[in-house]
Coordinates of C-alpha atoms and ligand atoms in Angstrom, one line a residue:
Chain A
M1 CA 51.3 66.9 4.0
T2 CA 51.8 69.6 6.5
V3 CA 50.6 69.3 10.1
I4 CA 48.8 72.3 11.6
T5 CA 47.9 72.5 15.3
F6 CA 44.7 74.2 16.4
I7 CA 44.4 75.3 20.0
T8 CA 40.7 75.6 20.9
P9 CA 39.4 78.2 23.4
D10 CA 39.1 75.5 26.1
G11 CA 42.9 74.9 25.8
M12 CA 42.7 71.6 24.0
S13 CA 44.9 71.2 20.9
R14 CA 44.3 69.2 17.8
D15 CA 46.7 68.3 15.0
V16 CA 45.3 68.3 11.6
E17 CA 47.0 67.1 8.3
A18 CA 46.7 69.9 5.8
E19 CA 47.0 69.7 2.0
T20 CA 49.1 72.3 0.2
G21 CA 46.9 74.6 -1.7
M22 CA 44.1 74.8 0.9
S23 CA 43.9 77.6 3.4
V24 CA 44.2 77.2 7.1
M25 CA 40.4 78.0 7.3
Q26 CA 39.5 75.3 4.8
V27 CA 41.6 72.8 6.7
A28 CA 39.8 73.7 9.9
K29 CA 36.4 73.5 8.4
R30 CA 37.1 70.2 6.7
A31 CA 38.3 68.8 10.0
G32 CA 35.2 70.1 11.8
I33 CA 37.2 72.3 14.2
D34 CA 34.9 74.2 16.5
G35 CA 35.2 78.0 16.5
I36 CA 36.2 78.5 12.9
I37 CA 32.9 79.6 11.3
A38 CA 34.1 81.1 8.0
E39 CA 30.6 82.1 7.1
C40 CA 31.6 83.8 3.8
G41 CA 33.7 80.9 2.6
G42 CA 37.0 82.8 2.3
E43 CA 35.9 86.1 0.7
M44 CA 37.0 88.3 3.5
V45 CA 33.7 89.8 4.4
C46 CA 32.7 88.0 7.6
A47 CA 35.8 87.9 9.8
T48 CA 34.6 84.7 11.5
C49 CA 37.7 82.6 10.8
H50 CA 39.9 84.8 13.0
V51 CA 43.0 83.1 14.6
F52 CA 46.0 84.1 16.7
V53 CA 49.2 82.7 15.2
R54 CA 51.2 81.3 18.0
S55 CA 54.3 80.2 16.0
E56 CA 56.4 83.4 16.3
E57 CA 59.2 81.7 14.2
L58 CA 56.8 81.3 11.2
L59 CA 55.2 84.7 11.3
D60 CA 57.5 86.0 8.5
R61 CA 56.7 83.1 6.3
L62 CA 53.1 84.1 6.2
P63 CA 51.9 86.2 3.3
P64 CA 51.5 89.8 4.4
R65 CA 48.0 91.0 5.3
S66 CA 46.2 92.7 2.5
A67 CA 44.5 96.0 3.0
I68 CA 41.1 94.3 3.3
E69 CA 42.4 91.8 5.8
E70 CA 43.8 94.7 7.9
D71 CA 40.4 96.4 7.9
M72 CA 38.5 93.3 8.8
L73 CA 40.8 92.4 11.6
D74 CA 39.8 95.7 13.3
F75 CA 36.2 94.3 13.5
T76 CA 36.7 90.8 14.8
S77 CA 34.5 89.7 17.7
E78 CA 37.5 89.1 19.9
P79 CA 39.8 92.1 19.6
R80 CA 42.9 91.6 17.4
R81 CA 46.4 91.0 18.8
S82 CA 49.8 91.1 17.1
G83 CA 49.4 87.5 15.8
S84 CA 45.9 88.0 14.5
R85 CA 45.1 86.7 11.0
L86 CA 42.1 85.7 9.0
S87 CA 42.8 82.0 8.6
C88 CA 41.3 82.0 5.0
Q89 CA 44.3 84.2 4.1
I90 CA 46.9 81.7 5.1
P91 CA 47.6 79.2 2.3
I92 CA 49.2 75.9 3.4
S93 CA 52.7 75.2 2.2
D94 CA 55.6 73.0 3.4
R95 CA 57.2 76.1 4.8
L96 CA 54.4 76.2 7.4
A97 CA 55.0 72.8 8.8
G98 CA 54.3 72.9 12.6
L99 CA 52.2 76.0 12.5
V100 CA 50.2 76.5 15.7
V101 CA 47.2 78.7 15.7
E102 CA 44.9 79.6 18.6
I103 CA 41.1 80.0 18.1
P104 CA 39.5 83.0 19.8
G105 CA 36.7 82.5 22.3
T106 CA 34.2 84.2 20.1
Q107 CA 33.8 84.8 16.3
V108 CA 30.4 86.5 16.2
Chain B
M1 CA 16.8 74.7 36.7
E2 CA 17.0 71.8 34.3
K3 CA 18.6 72.7 31.0
P4 CA 15.9 72.8 28.3
G5 CA 15.8 70.0 25.9
L6 CA 17.0 66.9 27.8
T7 CA 14.2 64.9 26.3
E8 CA 13.1 67.3 23.6
R9 CA 13.3 66.1 20.0
I10 CA 14.1 68.8 17.4
V11 CA 13.7 68.0 13.8
I12 CA 15.3 70.3 11.2
V13 CA 14.1 70.2 7.6
G14 CA 16.7 71.4 5.2
A15 CA 20.5 70.9 5.7
G16 CA 21.8 74.1 4.1
Q17 CA 23.4 77.2 5.7
A18 CA 20.6 77.8 8.2
G19 CA 19.7 74.2 9.1
C20 CA 23.3 73.1 9.6
Q21 CA 24.2 76.2 11.7
L22 CA 21.2 75.6 13.9
A23 CA 22.3 72.0 14.7
V24 CA 25.8 73.2 15.4
S25 CA 24.7 76.1 17.6
L26 CA 22.3 74.0 19.6
R27 CA 25.0 71.6 20.6
E28 CA 27.5 74.4 21.2
M29 CA 25.0 76.0 23.6
G30 CA 24.5 72.7 25.4
F31 CA 21.2 71.4 24.0
A32 CA 21.0 67.8 25.3
G33 CA 18.0 66.5 23.4
A34 CA 17.8 64.7 20.1
I35 CA 18.6 66.6 16.9
T36 CA 17.7 65.3 13.5
L37 CA 18.9 67.2 10.5
L38 CA 17.1 66.2 7.3
G39 CA 18.3 67.4 3.9
D40 CA 17.2 66.3 0.4
E41 CA 20.6 66.9 -1.1
A42 CA 23.3 64.2 -1.1
G43 CA 26.5 64.7 1.0
P44 CA 27.4 67.1 3.8
P45 CA 26.0 70.6 4.1
Y46 CA 27.9 73.2 1.9
Q47 CA 28.2 76.9 1.3
R48 CA 26.6 78.3 -1.9
P49 CA 28.3 81.7 -2.3
P50 CA 31.5 80.4 -3.8
L51 CA 29.5 78.4 -6.4
S52 CA 29.2 81.6 -8.5
K53 CA 32.7 82.8 -7.5
A54 CA 35.8 80.9 -6.4
F55 CA 34.4 77.5 -7.1
L56 CA 33.3 78.3 -10.6
K57 CA 36.6 79.9 -11.3
G58 CA 38.3 76.7 -10.2
S59 CA 40.3 78.4 -7.4
I60 CA 38.7 76.1 -4.8
G61 CA 37.4 72.6 -5.0
S62 CA 34.1 71.1 -3.7
D63 CA 35.8 69.8 -0.5
A64 CA 36.5 73.5 0.5
L65 CA 32.7 74.2 0.4
C66 CA 31.6 71.9 3.1
I67 CA 30.3 73.6 6.3
K68 CA 30.9 70.6 8.5
P69 CA 32.2 67.1 7.6
E70 CA 29.8 64.2 8.1
A71 CA 31.9 62.9 11.1
Y72 CA 31.2 66.1 12.9
F73 CA 27.5 65.2 13.3
S74 CA 28.0 61.7 14.6
E75 CA 30.6 62.9 17.1
R76 CA 28.0 65.3 18.5
S77 CA 25.0 62.9 18.4
I78 CA 23.3 64.9 15.6
T79 CA 21.4 62.5 13.3
F80 CA 22.3 63.9 9.9
R81 CA 20.4 62.3 7.1
P82 CA 21.2 63.5 3.6
A83 CA 19.1 62.5 0.6
S84 CA 16.0 62.6 2.8
L85 CA 13.1 64.6 1.2
V86 CA 10.4 65.5 3.6
E87 CA 7.0 65.3 2.0
K88 CA 4.6 66.2 4.7
I89 CA 4.1 67.6 8.1
D90 CA 1.5 66.1 10.4
R91 CA 0.9 68.8 13.0
R92 CA -1.6 66.8 15.0
A93 CA 0.7 63.7 15.3
K94 CA 3.7 66.0 15.5
N95 CA 5.8 64.2 12.9
V96 CA 7.2 64.7 9.4
V97 CA 6.9 62.1 6.7
L98 CA 9.7 61.3 4.2
T99 CA 9.1 60.3 0.6
T100 CA 9.9 56.8 1.8
G101 CA 6.9 56.8 4.1
E102 CA 9.0 56.9 7.2
A103 CA 7.6 59.2 9.9
I104 CA 9.9 61.1 12.3
S105 CA 8.4 62.5 15.5
Y106 CA 9.3 66.0 16.8
D107 CA 8.6 68.1 19.8
R108 CA 9.8 71.1 17.9
L109 CA 10.1 71.4 14.2
V110 CA 12.3 73.9 12.3
L111 CA 11.8 74.6 8.6
A112 CA 15.0 75.7 6.9
T113 CA 14.0 74.7 3.4
G114 CA 15.5 77.7 1.5
V115 CA 14.5 78.6 -2.0
R116 CA 14.6 77.0 -5.5
N117 CA 15.3 78.5 -8.9
R118 CA 12.5 80.1 -10.8
M119 CA 12.3 78.1 -14.0
I120 CA 12.0 80.0 -17.3
S121 CA 8.8 79.1 -19.2
I122 CA 9.5 79.9 -22.9
P123 CA 9.7 77.4 -25.8
N124 CA 12.5 74.9 -25.8
A125 CA 13.6 75.7 -22.2
D126 CA 14.4 72.1 -21.5
A127 CA 17.0 71.8 -24.3
P128 CA 20.5 70.8 -23.3
G129 CA 22.8 73.8 -22.7
I130 CA 20.1 75.6 -20.7
V131 CA 21.2 75.6 -17.1
Y132 CA 20.7 77.0 -13.6
L133 CA 23.0 77.7 -10.7
R134 CA 22.0 76.9 -7.1
T135 CA 23.3 73.5 -6.1
L136 CA 26.8 72.0 -6.2
G137 CA 25.6 69.6 -8.9
E138 CA 24.5 72.5 -11.0
A139 CA 27.7 74.4 -10.5
D140 CA 29.7 71.3 -11.5
A141 CA 27.7 70.9 -14.7
L142 CA 28.0 74.6 -15.5
K143 CA 31.7 74.5 -15.0
A144 CA 32.0 71.6 -17.5
E145 CA 29.8 73.4 -20.0
M146 CA 31.9 76.5 -19.8
M147 CA 34.9 74.5 -20.9
S148 CA 33.4 73.5 -24.2
R149 CA 31.3 76.5 -25.1
R150 CA 32.3 79.8 -26.6
R151 CA 29.3 82.0 -26.2
V152 CA 26.9 82.2 -23.3
V153 CA 23.8 84.2 -22.7
V154 CA 22.8 85.0 -19.1
I155 CA 19.1 85.6 -18.5
G156 CA 18.7 87.9 -15.5
A157 CA 21.1 90.5 -14.2
G158 CA 20.7 89.8 -10.5
F159 CA 23.7 89.0 -8.3
I160 CA 24.0 85.4 -9.5
G161 CA 23.7 86.4 -13.1
M162 CA 26.2 89.2 -12.8
E163 CA 28.7 87.1 -10.8
F164 CA 28.5 84.3 -13.3
A165 CA 29.0 86.8 -16.2
A166 CA 32.2 88.0 -14.6
V167 CA 33.6 84.5 -14.1
A168 CA 32.6 83.4 -17.6
R169 CA 34.1 86.5 -19.2
Q170 CA 37.4 86.0 -17.3
A171 CA 37.3 82.4 -18.5
G172 CA 37.4 83.8 -22.0
L173 CA 33.8 83.2 -23.0
E174 CA 31.8 85.7 -25.0
V175 CA 29.0 86.9 -22.5
I176 CA 25.7 88.6 -23.2
V177 CA 23.4 89.4 -20.3
V178 CA 19.7 89.9 -21.0
E179 CA 17.6 91.6 -18.4
Q180 CA 13.9 92.7 -18.3
A181 CA 14.5 95.7 -16.0
D182 CA 16.4 98.8 -17.0
R183 CA 19.4 98.0 -14.9
S184 CA 21.3 95.3 -13.0
M185 CA 20.6 94.1 -9.4
S186 CA 17.8 96.6 -9.3
R187 CA 15.9 95.0 -6.4
A188 CA 18.9 95.4 -4.0
V189 CA 21.2 98.2 -5.0
S190 CA 21.0 101.9 -6.0
K191 CA 21.3 103.2 -9.6
Q192 CA 24.7 104.5 -8.9
M193 CA 25.9 101.1 -7.8
S194 CA 24.3 99.4 -10.7
S195 CA 25.9 101.7 -13.2
Y196 CA 29.3 101.4 -11.7
V197 CA 29.3 97.6 -11.8
E198 CA 27.8 97.6 -15.3
A199 CA 30.5 99.9 -16.6
R200 CA 33.1 97.4 -15.3
H201 CA 31.3 94.5 -17.1
R202 CA 31.2 96.5 -20.3
S203 CA 34.9 97.4 -20.1
E204 CA 35.6 93.7 -19.7
G205 CA 33.7 93.0 -22.9
V206 CA 30.4 91.8 -21.5
R207 CA 27.4 92.9 -23.5
L208 CA 24.4 94.0 -21.4
E209 CA 20.9 94.2 -22.8
F210 CA 18.4 95.9 -20.6
N211 CA 14.6 96.2 -21.1
A212 CA 14.9 93.0 -23.1
A213 CA 12.6 90.0 -22.7
A214 CA 13.3 86.4 -23.6
D215 CA 10.8 85.0 -26.0
A216 CA 12.1 81.5 -27.0
F217 CA 15.2 79.4 -27.4
K218 CA 16.1 78.4 -31.0
L219 CA 17.7 75.0 -31.4
D220 CA 19.9 73.6 -34.2
A221 CA 19.2 70.4 -36.1
F222 CA 20.6 68.3 -33.3
G223 CA 18.3 69.9 -30.7
R224 CA 21.1 72.0 -29.2
L225 CA 20.8 75.6 -28.2
E226 CA 21.7 78.0 -31.0
A227 CA 20.2 81.3 -30.0
L228 CA 17.9 83.2 -27.7
R229 CA 15.0 85.0 -29.5
L230 CA 14.0 88.2 -27.8
K231 CA 10.5 89.6 -27.8
D232 CA 11.7 92.5 -30.0
G233 CA 12.6 89.9 -32.6
R234 CA 16.3 90.0 -32.2
D235 CA 18.3 86.8 -32.0
I236 CA 21.2 86.4 -29.5
E237 CA 23.4 83.5 -30.6
A238 CA 24.7 81.3 -27.8
E239 CA 25.5 77.7 -27.2
L240 CA 25.0 78.0 -23.4
A241 CA 22.3 79.8 -21.4
L242 CA 22.4 80.4 -17.7
I243 CA 18.9 81.2 -16.3
A244 CA 19.1 83.4 -13.2
I245 CA 15.7 85.0 -13.0
G246 CA 15.2 84.7 -9.3
V247 CA 13.9 82.1 -6.9
I248 CA 10.7 80.8 -5.3
P249 CA 10.7 80.1 -1.5
N250 CA 10.1 76.5 -0.5
V251 CA 6.9 77.0 1.4
E252 CA 4.8 74.0 0.2
L253 CA 5.4 71.9 3.3
A254 CA 4.3 74.8 5.5
E255 CA 1.4 75.6 3.2
T256 CA -0.1 72.1 3.1
A257 CA 0.3 72.0 6.9
R258 CA -1.9 75.2 6.9
L259 CA 0.8 77.4 8.5
Q260 CA 0.6 81.1 7.5
V261 CA 2.5 81.6 4.3
R262 CA 2.9 84.7 2.0
N263 CA 5.8 84.4 -0.4
G264 CA 7.7 83.0 2.6
I265 CA 6.8 81.2 5.8
L266 CA 5.5 83.9 8.2
V267 CA 7.3 84.1 11.5
D268 CA 7.2 86.5 14.5
D269 CA 10.1 88.1 16.2
S270 CA 11.1 84.9 17.8
L271 CA 11.1 83.1 14.4
T272 CA 8.0 81.1 15.3
T273 CA 5.4 80.3 12.8
S274 CA 1.6 80.3 13.4
D275 CA 2.1 77.0 15.2
P276 CA 4.1 77.5 18.4
A277 CA 6.0 74.2 17.9
I278 CA 7.2 75.1 14.4
H279 CA 9.9 77.7 13.5
A280 CA 11.2 78.9 10.1
I281 CA 14.7 80.3 9.4
G282 CA 16.8 81.4 6.5
D283 CA 15.8 82.1 2.9
C284 CA 12.3 80.6 3.4
A285 CA 11.2 82.8 6.3
R286 CA 9.4 86.1 6.1
Y287 CA 9.4 88.4 9.1
M288 CA 9.3 92.0 10.4
H289 CA 12.6 93.6 11.2
P290 CA 12.6 96.4 13.7
L291 CA 15.0 98.5 11.5
Y292 CA 12.4 98.4 8.7
P293 CA 9.0 98.4 10.4
E294 CA 7.1 99.5 7.3
R295 CA 7.4 96.2 5.4
S296 CA 7.9 92.5 5.9
I297 CA 11.1 91.0 4.6
R298 CA 12.5 87.7 3.3
L299 CA 16.2 87.8 2.8
E300 CA 18.4 85.5 0.8
S301 CA 21.7 85.9 2.4
V302 CA 24.3 84.0 4.5
Q303 CA 24.1 86.5 7.2
N304 CA 20.3 86.1 7.6
A305 CA 20.5 82.3 7.5
A306 CA 23.4 82.1 10.0
D307 CA 22.2 84.8 12.4
Q308 CA 18.7 83.4 12.5
A309 CA 20.0 79.9 13.2
R310 CA 22.1 81.2 16.1
F311 CA 19.3 83.3 17.4
L312 CA 16.8 80.4 17.3
A313 CA 19.3 78.1 19.1
G314 CA 19.5 80.7 21.9
A315 CA 15.8 81.1 22.1
I316 CA 15.3 77.3 22.3
M317 CA 17.8 77.3 25.2
G318 CA 15.7 79.8 27.0
E319 CA 17.3 83.2 26.0
V320 CA 14.6 85.8 25.8
A321 CA 15.1 88.3 23.0
R322 CA 13.7 89.4 19.6
Y323 CA 15.5 88.7 16.3
D324 CA 17.0 91.9 15.1
S325 CA 20.4 91.2 13.6
V326 CA 21.6 93.8 11.1
P327 CA 21.3 92.5 7.6
W328 CA 24.4 92.5 5.4
F329 CA 25.4 91.2 2.1
W330 CA 28.2 91.0 -0.4
S331 CA 28.9 90.3 -4.0
D332 CA 32.2 89.8 -5.7
Q333 CA 32.6 90.5 -9.4
Y334 CA 36.0 90.7 -10.9
D335 CA 38.0 92.4 -8.2
L336 CA 35.1 94.5 -7.2
K337 CA 33.8 94.0 -3.7
L338 CA 30.2 95.3 -3.4
Q339 CA 28.9 95.2 0.2
I340 CA 25.6 96.3 1.7
A341 CA 25.0 97.0 5.4
G342 CA 21.3 97.2 6.1
L343 CA 18.6 97.2 3.4
C344 CA 18.0 99.8 0.8
G345 CA 14.3 100.8 0.7
P346 CA 12.5 101.9 -2.5
T347 CA 11.7 105.4 -1.1
D348 CA 15.0 106.0 0.7
T349 CA 17.1 109.1 -0.1
A350 CA 20.4 107.9 -1.7
E351 CA 23.5 110.0 -1.4
L352 CA 26.8 109.3 -3.1
A353 CA 30.0 109.7 -1.0
G354 CA 33.4 109.6 -2.7
N355 CA 34.4 109.4 -6.3
P356 CA 33.4 106.3 -8.2
A357 CA 36.3 107.0 -10.7
S358 CA 38.7 106.3 -7.8
G359 CA 37.4 102.7 -7.6
S360 CA 36.0 103.1 -4.1
F361 CA 32.9 104.9 -2.9
S362 CA 29.7 104.5 -1.0
V363 CA 26.0 105.2 -1.3
R364 CA 24.3 106.1 1.9
H365 CA 20.5 105.5 2.1
S366 CA 18.4 107.2 4.6
A367 CA 14.7 107.7 5.6
D368 CA 13.5 110.3 8.0
G369 CA 17.1 111.5 8.4
R370 CA 18.3 108.1 9.7
M371 CA 20.6 105.8 7.9
T372 CA 18.8 102.7 6.6
A373 CA 21.7 101.2 4.5
L374 CA 25.2 101.8 3.2
E375 CA 26.3 100.4 0.0
T376 CA 30.1 100.3 -0.4
M377 CA 32.4 99.6 -3.3
N378 CA 35.8 98.3 -2.2
Q379 CA 35.4 99.9 1.3
A380 CA 35.4 97.1 3.9
R381 CA 36.1 99.4 6.8
E382 CA 33.2 101.8 6.0
H383 CA 30.9 98.7 5.6
M384 CA 31.9 97.4 9.0
L385 CA 31.4 100.8 10.6
A386 CA 27.9 101.1 9.0
R387 CA 27.0 97.7 10.5
N388 CA 28.1 98.8 13.9
E389 CA 26.1 102.1 13.5
L390 CA 22.9 100.2 12.7
K391 CA 23.6 97.9 15.6
R392 CA 24.0 100.8 18.0
F393 CA 20.8 102.4 16.7
L394 CA 18.9 99.2 17.4
A395 CA 20.4 98.9 20.9
A396 CA 19.4 102.5 21.6
N397 CA 15.9 102.0 20.3
A398 CA 14.9 98.7 21.9
D399 CA 11.3 99.7 21.8
L400 CA 11.2 99.7 18.0
A401 CA 10.0 96.1 18.0
G402 CA 6.9 97.0 20.0
K403 CA 5.9 99.4 17.2
A404 CA 6.4 96.9 14.4
P405 CA 3.3 94.9 13.6
V406 CA 3.8 91.2 14.4
I407 CA 3.6 89.4 11.1
A408 CA 2.2 86.1 12.2
D409 CA -0.7 88.0 13.8
T410 CA -4.0 86.6 12.7
S411 CA -5.1 89.9 11.3
I412 CA -2.8 89.4 8.3
H413 CA -4.7 88.3 5.3
I414 CA -3.2 85.2 3.6
K415 CA -3.0 85.0 -0.1
A416 CA -5.6 82.5 -1.3
Ligands
LIG1 C1 25.2 80.8 -6.5 C2 24.8 81.5 -5.2 C3 25.6 82.5 -4.8 C4 25.3 83.2 -3.6 N1 26.1 84.2 -3.2 C5 25.8 84.8 -2.0 C6 26.7 85.9 -1.5 O1 27.6 86.3 -2.2 N2 26.4 86.4 -0.3 C7 25.3 86.0 0.4 O2 25.1 86.5 1.5 N3 24.5 85.0 0.0 C8 24.7 84.4 -1.2 N4 23.9 83.4 -1.6 C9 22.7 83.1 -0.8 C10 23.0 82.1 0.3 O3 23.7 81.0 -0.2 C11 21.6 81.7 0.9 O4 21.0 82.8 1.4 C12 21.8 80.6 2.0 O5 22.3 79.4 1.5 C13 20.5 80.4 2.7 O6 20.5 79.3 3.6 P1 19.2 78.4 3.8 O7 19.7 77.3 4.8 O8 18.1 79.2 4.1 O9 18.9 77.7 2.4 P2 19.8 76.7 1.6 O10 21.3 76.9 1.9 O11 19.4 76.8 0.2 O12 19.4 75.3 2.2 C14 18.1 74.8 2.1 C15 18.2 73.3 2.0 O13 16.9 72.7 2.2 C16 16.7 71.6 1.3 N5 15.2 71.3 1.3 C17 14.2 72.1 0.8 N6 13.0 71.4 0.9 C18 13.3 70.2 1.6 C19 12.5 69.2 2.0 N7 11.2 69.2 1.8 N8 13.1 68.1 2.6 C20 14.4 68.1 2.8 N9 15.2 69.1 2.4 C21 14.7 70.2 1.8 C22 17.2 72.2 0.1 O14 17.5 71.3 -0.9 C23 18.5 72.9 0.6 O15 19.6 71.9 0.6 C24 24.2 82.7 -2.8 C25 23.4 81.7 -3.3 C26 23.7 81.1 -4.5 C27 22.8 80.0 -5.0

C-alpha cells in the first residue's frame, strides 16, 4: 500500500491508500475525490483528470509523458504548469509513496 | 435571492453516466434540495467505454470502472438506490412508481434511462454462446466465454462490434465480423476512415464480411452454437457470437406517460420534455443542436451524457442558456485512436488531409463551406483544435439557436 495525498482546490488535503497497479486517477475515483472527473476512463481523450504534481522529488520517478499526453495537456481546462500530468497516466508503485498531487479548480 | 431547490425534490431515473453526473453536479453547484438517484442495475454507477476496451482486455478490473463509490452519495445526502426499476410515471400525482409498488414523489423528474441492446431475432438466438455487450455483467460473461472459445463471430460492425473484434483478435481468437452494410461504422464515420480501420483489422487477421445478413444460428447436438448461417447460404463456424446490431432508446416510461417521443425522448434546448417538470438527458434524449439545425439528433456518447448532465444542473440552479456543447467521440481499436469532433452529416463534403499510410491523418467534413466535423486518426492535437474551432463558431453565432426549430414544439408529428 502506498499513500497518495490529494490537495483539493479549496486547499483541503486527503490521504488515500493506493493499490499498486492502479493509476492515480483510479485511486481518486474510487475514493470519490472531487475534481477528478476522468470521463473517458483512462483513454487519454478527455483531459478531465488533470493534476499538478507537487512532489518535486518524485517527478523523475514518474513515467515520461507520451506524445498524446503532451498534446492533451495543452488543452486542459486550467492551463498546464510544469508539474501537470494526466493522473490516468501515473501508475501507482512503492516508489511513489508520499506522492502529493494538487487538483486544479476546473476540469471542464 | 434564495438558492433554488431548498425544498425541491429531484428524482433521477437511471444511474448511468448521465444520471450520476447530474446528481454530482447538482451538489457541486450547491443544490440544497433532495436528490434521489434510482438505477435498475446493482452496485455503484460505472463507465461503459472500457467494457469493450481495457476491461475486456483485462488491463483494468471492475473497481476501476466505478464513477463514484456508494459512500460518496451518502456523504452528500444523495439517496442512491441501486436495483430499483421504475415502472411508471404518474404526472398528475408527480411521482414515479417502482416495481415494488413504492411511489416516490418529485417536484422535478429527470429521465436518464439510456438505451438497451437491440436483440437479434433469427432462429436459435437464445442458445448459450450468443451474447451481448452493454452492462458490466455482460462484459464479465463475455470475458469468461472468450477464455474457453476459439472462434467468434461478431454480428454488426459498429463501434462496439469493431472494438470487441480487436480485443478478441489480440486475445488469440479467430474473429469474423458480419455486417449488413457495405462498410464498418457507416453511420458515424467517412468511407476513408472505415477503410483505414478495416485494413488494420484485416492485417491483424480478422475476417470482415460486408453486405452479409444473418439468417439463423446452427446448434450442435448439445444445443451449443456451432455456426451462423448467412442469407446467401454460407455457414460461418463459431462457438461464440457477439451481437452488436445497435440499440433501442429506453423511452417506454416517457411514452406511457404521454410525453413526446420519437426514437428518443424529445427535449427542447433546455433539455425539457413536453412536460415542464420533466427533463431527459443522455442516450435517451433527442434534441436539436444549433450546429446541425437541419436534423434532430440523439447521441450515444460519454460527452453527450456528461455535458447534458452538467448543463441541466446549471439550468436547475438558475443559469440561463441553451444546450449547445460540441459533440465529440472516440473509439480505440488496437493502437488506433479514432476521434470525431462534431458530427459527420450524410451530405457533407469530406476531404482527406494527410497520408493514411503514415498512420495519422484526418477527414474534414463541411457543409456550405463551414466545418461540421473532423475525424482524426492518431491526431489528438488536431482533434482538440477542431473542438475549439466548433466552439468558437457557436460562440460567434449565438443566434443560430433561434433559427433551429424547437423539437418539443407541438407542431411535430409524433409517430403513432
Ligand atoms: C461497450 C460500450 C462501449 C462504449 N464506448 C464508448 C466510447 O468509446 N466513447 C463514448 O463516447 N461512448 C461510448 N459508449 C457509450 C456511452 O457509454 C454512453 O453514451 C453513456 O453510458 C450514456 O450514458 P446514459 O446515462 O445516457 O446511459 P447509461 O450509462 O446506459 O445509463 C442508463 C441507466 O439507466 C438504467 N435504466 C433504464 N431504465 C430504467 C428504469 N426504468 N428504472 C431504473 N433504471 C433504469 C439503465 O439500466 C442504465 O443503468 C460505449 C457504450 C458501451 C455499451
